[in-house]
PDB file of C-alpha atoms in Angstrom:
ATOM      1  CA  GLY G  14      -0.002  -0.003  -0.001  1.00  0.00           C
ATOM      2  CA  ILE G  15       2.756   2.444   0.878  1.00  0.00           C
ATOM      3  CA  GLY G  16       4.587   1.959  -2.434  1.00  0.00           C
ATOM      4  CA  HIS G  17       1.330   2.414  -4.366  1.00  0.00           C
ATOM      5  CA  ASN G  18       0.551   5.706  -2.683  1.00  0.00           C
ATOM      6  CA  PHE G  19       4.057   7.073  -3.273  1.00  0.00           C
ATOM      7  CA  LEU G  20       4.025   5.815  -6.865  1.00  0.00           C
ATOM      8  CA  HIS G  21       1.680   8.721  -7.635  1.00  0.00           C
ATOM      9  CA  MET G  22       4.120  11.343  -6.340  1.00  0.00           C
ATOM     10  CA  ARG G  23       7.490  12.705  -7.423  1.00  0.00           C
ATOM     11  CA  ASP G  24      10.493  10.384  -7.040  1.00  0.00           C
ATOM     12  CA  ASN G  25      11.100   9.388  -3.439  1.00  0.00           C
ATOM     13  CA  MET G  26      12.526   6.488  -1.474  1.00  0.00           C
ATOM     14  CA  TRP G  27       9.092   5.080  -0.529  1.00  0.00           C
ATOM     15  CA  MET G  28       8.129   4.327  -4.133  1.00  0.00           C
ATOM     16  CA  TYR G  29      10.678   1.470  -4.006  1.00  0.00           C
ATOM     17  CA  CYS G  30       8.379  -0.388  -1.592  1.00  0.00           C
ATOM     18  CA  TYR G  31       6.310  -1.102  -4.695  1.00  0.00           C
ATOM     19  CA  ASP G  32       9.226  -3.001  -6.218  1.00  0.00           C
ATOM     20  CA  PHE G  33       9.274  -5.552  -3.362  1.00  0.00           C
ATOM     21  CA  CYS G  34       5.916  -6.991  -4.492  1.00  0.00           C
ATOM     22  CA  GLY G  35       7.168  -7.847  -7.956  1.00  0.00           C
ATOM     23  CA  TRP G  36       5.781  -4.953  -9.903  1.00  0.00           C
ATOM     24  CA  LYS G  37       8.153  -2.146 -10.871  1.00  0.00           C
ATOM     25  CA  HIS G  38       7.317   1.437 -10.012  1.00  0.00           C
ATOM     26  CA  HIS G  39       8.668   2.937 -13.266  1.00  0.00           C
ATOM     27  CA  LYS G  40       6.467   0.636 -15.374  1.00  0.00           C
ATOM     28  CA  HIS G  41       3.380   1.096 -13.222  1.00  0.00           C
ATOM     29  CA  ARG G  42       3.695   4.850 -13.372  1.00  0.00           C
ATOM     30  CA  ILE G  43       2.685   4.349 -17.023  1.00  0.00           C
ATOM     31  CA  SER G  44       0.176   1.493 -16.794  1.00  0.00           C
ATOM     32  CA  HIS G  45      -1.331   2.540 -13.495  1.00  0.00           C
ATOM     33  CA  ALA G  46      -0.819   6.216 -12.711  1.00  0.00           C
ATOM     34  CA  ILE G  47      -1.099   7.450 -16.288  1.00  0.00           C
ATOM     35  CA  SER G  48      -3.278   4.873 -18.094  1.00  0.00           C
ATOM     36  CA  HIS G  49      -5.485   3.424 -15.372  1.00  0.00           C
ATOM     37  CA  HIS G  50      -6.147   6.572 -13.394  1.00  0.00           C
ATOM     38  CA  LEU G  51      -6.874   8.683 -16.470  1.00  0.00           C
ATOM     39  CA  HIS G  52      -8.921   6.026 -18.265  1.00  0.00           C
ATOM     40  CA  PRO G  53     -10.217   3.617 -15.567  1.00  0.00           C
ATOM     41  CA  ASN G  54     -12.133   0.571 -16.788  1.00  0.00           C
ATOM     42  CA  THR G  55     -12.175   1.714 -20.420  1.00  0.00           C
ATOM     43  CA  ARG G  56     -10.721   0.109 -23.550  1.00  0.00           C
ATOM     44  CA  ILE G  57      -7.523   2.184 -23.272  1.00  0.00           C
ATOM     45  CA  ASP G  58      -6.857   1.240 -19.631  1.00  0.00           C
ATOM     46  CA  LEU G  59      -3.658  -0.835 -19.802  1.00  0.00           C
ATOM     47  CA  GLU G  60      -4.582  -2.644 -16.573  1.00  0.00           C
ATOM     48  CA  ILE G  61      -7.716  -4.313 -17.911  1.00  0.00           C
ATOM     49  CA  ALA G  62      -7.270  -8.073 -17.646  1.00  0.00           C
ATOM     50  CA  GLU G  63      -8.757  -8.919 -21.030  1.00  0.00           C
ATOM     51  CA  PRO G  64      -8.556 -11.356 -22.753  1.00  0.00           C
ATOM     52  CA  MET G  65      -7.496 -13.425 -19.699  1.00  0.00           C
ATOM     53  CA  SER G  66     -10.745 -12.435 -18.041  1.00  0.00           C
ATOM     54  CA  TYR G  67     -13.481 -10.463 -19.732  1.00  0.00           C
ATOM     55  CA  THR G  68     -14.104  -7.727 -17.191  1.00  0.00           C
ATOM     56  CA  PHE G  69     -16.061  -5.214 -19.247  1.00  0.00           C
ATOM     57  CA  THR G  70     -19.788  -5.367 -18.677  1.00  0.00           C
ATOM     58  CA  CYS G  71     -20.402  -5.450 -22.438  1.00  0.00           C
ATOM     59  CA  ASN G  72     -18.480  -8.715 -22.980  1.00  0.00           C
ATOM     60  CA  SER G  73     -18.597 -10.564 -19.668  1.00  0.00           C
ATOM     61  CA  MET G  74     -20.779 -13.192 -21.402  1.00  0.00           C
ATOM     62  CA  LEU G  75     -17.606 -14.309 -23.228  1.00  0.00           C
ATOM     63  CA  ASN G  76     -16.254 -15.783 -19.996  1.00  0.00           C
ATOM     64  CA  THR G  77     -16.433 -19.555 -19.644  1.00  0.00           C
ATOM     65  CA  PRO G  78     -17.767 -21.214 -16.487  1.00  0.00           C
ATOM     66  CA  TRP G  79     -14.093 -21.799 -15.583  1.00  0.00           C
ATOM     67  CA  ILE G  80     -13.643 -18.059 -14.970  1.00  0.00           C
ATOM     68  CA  VAL G  81     -14.455 -18.589 -11.273  1.00  0.00           C
ATOM     69  CA  ILE G  82     -11.152 -20.508 -11.093  1.00  0.00           C
ATOM     70  CA  THR G  83      -9.028 -19.018 -13.862  1.00  0.00           C
ATOM     71  CA  GLY G  84      -9.948 -15.389 -13.174  1.00  0.00           C
ATOM     72  CA  PRO G  85      -8.689 -15.260  -9.594  1.00  0.00           C
ATOM     73  CA  LEU G  86      -5.625 -17.401 -10.396  1.00  0.00           C
ATOM     74  CA  THR G  87      -4.741 -15.062 -13.263  1.00  0.00           C
ATOM     75  CA  MET G  88      -5.057 -12.035 -10.999  1.00  0.00           C
ATOM     76  CA  TRP G  89      -3.240 -13.554  -8.053  1.00  0.00           C
ATOM     77  CA  THR G  90      -0.289 -14.704 -10.151  1.00  0.00           C
ATOM     78  CA  ASN G  91       0.212 -11.296 -11.786  1.00  0.00           C
ATOM     79  CA  THR G  92       3.164 -10.326  -9.615  1.00  0.00           C
ATOM     80  CA  ILE G  93       5.089 -13.592  -9.973  1.00  0.00           C
ATOM     81  CA  ARG G  94       4.417 -13.696 -13.721  1.00  0.00           C
ATOM     82  CA  ASP G  95       5.636 -10.086 -14.045  1.00  0.00           C
ATOM     83  CA  ILE G  96       8.869 -10.968 -12.225  1.00  0.00           C
ATOM     84  CA  PHE G  97       9.612 -13.943 -14.490  1.00  0.00           C
ATOM     85  CA  GLU G  98       8.670 -12.048 -17.663  1.00  0.00           C
ATOM     86  CA  LEU G  99      10.984  -9.232 -16.611  1.00  0.00           C
ATOM     87  CA  TRP G 100      13.877 -11.637 -15.954  1.00  0.00           C
ATOM     88  CA  ILE G 101      13.334 -13.331 -19.325  1.00  0.00           C
ATOM     89  CA  GLY G 102      13.286  -9.908 -21.001  1.00  0.00           C
ATOM     90  CA  ILE G 103      16.587  -9.005 -19.278  1.00  0.00           C
ATOM     91  CA  ALA G 104      18.172 -12.317 -20.311  1.00  0.00           C
ATOM     92  CA  LYS G 105      17.097 -11.821 -23.949  1.00  0.00           C
ATOM     93  CA  GLY G 106      18.336  -8.210 -23.949  1.00  0.00           C
ATOM     94  CA  LYS G 107      14.846  -6.834 -24.556  1.00  0.00           C
ATOM     95  CA  GLU G 108      14.578  -5.136 -21.148  1.00  0.00           C
ATOM     96  CA  PRO G 109      17.043  -2.428 -20.119  1.00  0.00           C
ATOM     97  CA  TRP G 110      18.659  -2.977 -16.728  1.00  0.00           C
ATOM     98  CA  ARG G 111      17.534  -0.962 -13.706  1.00  0.00           C
ATOM     99  CA  ASN G 112      19.098  -1.350 -10.246  1.00  0.00           C
ATOM    100  CA  GLU G 113      15.726  -1.895  -8.525  1.00  0.00           C
ATOM    101  CA  TYR G 114      15.495  -5.227 -10.357  1.00  0.00           C
ATOM    102  CA  LEU G 115      17.979  -6.521  -7.775  1.00  0.00           C
ATOM    103  CA  ILE G 116      15.278  -6.365  -5.071  1.00  0.00           C
ATOM    104  CA  ASN G 117      13.426  -9.490  -6.261  1.00  0.00           C
ATOM    105  CA  MET G 118      16.651 -11.200  -7.287  1.00  0.00           C
ATOM    106  CA  PHE G 119      17.978 -10.674  -3.766  1.00  0.00           C
ATOM    107  CA  GLN G 120      14.727 -12.025  -2.292  1.00  0.00           C
ATOM    108  CA  LEU G 121      15.075 -15.198  -4.338  1.00  0.00           C
ATOM    109  CA  ALA G 122      18.819 -15.587  -3.665  1.00  0.00           C
ATOM    110  CA  LEU G 123      18.250 -15.214   0.094  1.00  0.00           C
ATOM    111  CA  LEU G 124      15.528 -17.867   0.102  1.00  0.00           C
ATOM    112  CA  LEU G 125      17.639 -20.219  -2.023  1.00  0.00           C
ATOM    113  CA  LEU G 126      20.587 -19.856   0.377  1.00  0.00           C
ATOM    114  CA  CYS G 127      18.493 -20.225   3.533  1.00  0.00           C
ATOM    115  CA  VAL G 128      16.298 -23.203   2.698  1.00  0.00           C
ATOM    116  CA  GLY G 129      17.720 -24.754  -0.478  1.00  0.00           C
ATOM    117  CA  PRO G 130      16.868 -24.469  -4.144  1.00  0.00           C
ATOM    118  CA  TRP G 131      13.499 -26.195  -4.422  1.00  0.00           C
ATOM    119  CA  LYS G 132      12.022 -24.972  -1.177  1.00  0.00           C
ATOM    120  CA  GLY G 133      13.506 -21.483  -1.700  1.00  0.00           C
ATOM    121  CA  PHE G 134      11.994 -21.208  -5.174  1.00  0.00           C
ATOM    122  CA  LEU G 135       8.635 -22.481  -3.897  1.00  0.00           C
ATOM    123  CA  LEU G 136       8.648 -20.002  -1.006  1.00  0.00           C
ATOM    124  CA  PHE G 137       9.542 -17.158  -3.407  1.00  0.00           C
ATOM    125  CA  CYS G 138       6.528 -18.067  -5.545  1.00  0.00           C
ATOM    126  CA  VAL G 139       4.242 -18.372  -2.510  1.00  0.00           C
ATOM    127  CA  VAL G 140       5.333 -14.973  -1.165  1.00  0.00           C
ATOM    128  CA  HIS G 141       4.508 -13.290  -4.464  1.00  0.00           C
ATOM    129  CA  PHE G 142       1.310 -15.286  -4.938  1.00  0.00           C
ATOM    130  CA  VAL G 143       0.105 -14.054  -1.506  1.00  0.00           C
ATOM    131  CA  CYS G 144       1.191 -10.562  -2.455  1.00  0.00           C
ATOM    132  CA  GLY G 145      -0.828 -10.811  -5.661  1.00  0.00           C
ATOM    133  CA  PHE G 146      -3.808 -12.156  -3.682  1.00  0.00           C
ATOM    134  CA  CYS G 147      -3.716  -9.202  -1.256  1.00  0.00           C
ATOM    135  CA  ILE G 148      -3.223  -6.525  -3.936  1.00  0.00           C
ATOM    136  CA  GLU G 149      -5.621  -7.840  -6.569  1.00  0.00           C
ATOM    137  CA  THR G 150      -8.398  -8.879  -4.173  1.00  0.00           C
ATOM    138  CA  ALA G 151      -8.460  -5.454  -2.571  1.00  0.00           C
ATOM    139  CA  GLY G 152      -8.318  -3.666  -5.904  1.00  0.00           C
ATOM    140  CA  TYR G 153     -10.812  -5.734  -7.863  1.00  0.00           C
ATOM    141  CA  ALA G 154     -13.720  -5.090  -5.511  1.00  0.00           C
ATOM    142  CA  LEU G 155     -13.215  -1.332  -5.546  1.00  0.00           C
ATOM    143  CA  HIS G 156     -12.950  -1.199  -9.309  1.00  0.00           C
ATOM    144  CA  ARG G 157     -16.186  -3.148  -9.693  1.00  0.00           C
ATOM    145  CA  SER G 158     -18.232  -1.012  -7.273  1.00  0.00           C
ATOM    146  CA  VAL G 159     -21.099   1.402  -7.692  1.00  0.00           C
ATOM    147  CA  TYR G 160     -18.449   4.115  -7.985  1.00  0.00           C
ATOM    148  CA  CYS G 161     -16.714   2.636 -11.022  1.00  0.00           C
ATOM    149  CA  TRP G 162     -18.479   1.513 -14.158  1.00  0.00           C
ATOM    150  CA  SER G 163     -16.745  -0.407 -16.904  1.00  0.00           C
ATOM    151  CA  HIS G 164     -16.948  -0.107 -20.662  1.00  0.00           C
ATOM    152  CA  GLY G 165     -20.396  -1.093 -21.895  1.00  0.00           C
ATOM    153  CA  ASP G 166     -22.176  -0.937 -18.543  1.00  0.00           C
ATOM    154  CA  PRO G 167     -25.858  -0.141 -19.342  1.00  0.00           C
ATOM    155  CA  HIS G 168     -26.370   1.547 -15.959  1.00  0.00           C
ATOM    156  CA  ALA G 169     -23.285   3.722 -16.094  1.00  0.00           C
ATOM    157  CA  LYS G 170     -23.316   7.444 -15.748  1.00  0.00           C
ATOM    158  CA  TYR G 171     -21.565   8.457 -18.918  1.00  0.00           C
ATOM    159  CA  ASP G 172     -20.120  11.622 -17.481  1.00  0.00           C
ATOM    160  CA  TYR G 173     -16.484  10.711 -18.012  1.00  0.00           C
ATOM    161  CA  GLY G 174     -15.161  13.362 -15.611  1.00  0.00           C
ATOM    162  CA  GLU G 175     -17.378  12.068 -12.803  1.00  0.00           C
ATOM    163  CA  HIS G 176     -16.266   8.496 -13.601  1.00  0.00           C
ATOM    164  CA  ALA G 177     -12.532   9.367 -13.546  1.00  0.00           C
ATOM    165  CA  LEU G 178     -12.910  11.244 -10.268  1.00  0.00           C
ATOM    166  CA  ALA G 179     -14.964   8.486  -8.621  1.00  0.00           C
ATOM    167  CA  ALA G 180     -12.406   5.868  -9.714  1.00  0.00           C
ATOM    168  CA  THR G 181      -9.540   7.769  -8.101  1.00  0.00           C
ATOM    169  CA  ALA G 182     -11.212   9.467  -5.134  1.00  0.00           C
ATOM    170  CA  ASP G 183     -10.887   8.627  -1.462  1.00  0.00           C
ATOM    171  CA  HIS G 184     -13.832   6.315  -0.802  1.00  0.00           C
ATOM    172  CA  ASP G 185     -13.429   6.060   2.940  1.00  0.00           C
ATOM    173  CA  VAL G 186     -11.489   8.765   4.724  1.00  0.00           C
ATOM    174  CA  ASP G 187     -12.481   7.409   8.150  1.00  0.00           C
ATOM    175  CA  MET G 188     -10.656   4.092   7.772  1.00  0.00           C
ATOM    176  CA  PRO G 189      -8.039   3.269  10.462  1.00  0.00           C
ATOM    177  CA  LEU G 190      -4.380   3.691   9.477  1.00  0.00           C
ATOM    178  CA  PHE G 191      -3.513  -0.023   9.188  1.00  0.00           C
ATOM    179  CA  LEU G 192      -6.473  -0.790   6.933  1.00  0.00           C
ATOM    180  CA  SER G 193      -5.802   2.263   4.804  1.00  0.00           C
ATOM    181  CA  LEU G 194      -2.200   1.152   4.293  1.00  0.00           C
ATOM    182  CA  TYR G 195      -3.375  -2.328   3.244  1.00  0.00           C
ATOM    183  CA  LEU G 196      -6.431  -1.315   1.250  1.00  0.00           C
ATOM    184  CA  PHE G 197      -4.451   1.320  -0.613  1.00  0.00           C
ATOM    185  CA  GLN G 198      -7.124   1.863  -3.260  1.00  0.00           C
ATOM    186  CA  ILE G 199      -9.302   3.760  -0.830  1.00  0.00           C
ATOM    187  CA  LEU G 200      -6.606   6.414  -0.727  1.00  0.00           C
ATOM    188  CA  ASN G 201      -5.929   6.796  -4.430  1.00  0.00           C
TER     189      ASN G 201
END
C-alpha cells in the first residue's frame, strides 16, 4: 500500500516499496498512474485483464464457467508472472537494466541460500502469490463497485469526468491507518 501511494508522487525512497511486491514502479507509473487513473475501466486502460478475463460489462458473457477458477488465479499470479517475464526480458536483452530489479533477485537468492533451491523457489513463488492475492483482491472489488463503471455498462453514468474522479477518489477517509495502508485503493 505504501509503495502504491508514493508511486503517484514525485520520485522518493518510498516508491521502491512497490518493487518488493514484484511490480516495478517505473512501469506502473505508465500502466497505473497514467493509463489506469486517467482512463479507468475503459478500452484504453492498460490494466484491464482482457482477454485473460473479460471484465467489461459489455463482454462478460464471453467468460467460460471456468472463470471462477481461472480469473482469480490469473489475478493472483500477476506479480510472480511479471517478475519472471521481466527476468526473461533482461536475459534476452529486450529489457534495459535498472538497479531496482535486484530487489526481487535478492529475495530469491536469500531464500535459495537459507532453505535450499526447491524450497527457496517455492517460497519465493508463494510470497509473491500471496502478495498478488492481497493486492488484486483489494483492488478488484473497488474497481467493480457502484463508484466505477466499466466499458459497456448499461447503468453507467456516462459523465467521463465524474467516472474518472470516482475511480480515483478517497472512498473512505475514516478508515483506520492499518487498513488504509493495506487497502491502498481507498486512498488513491
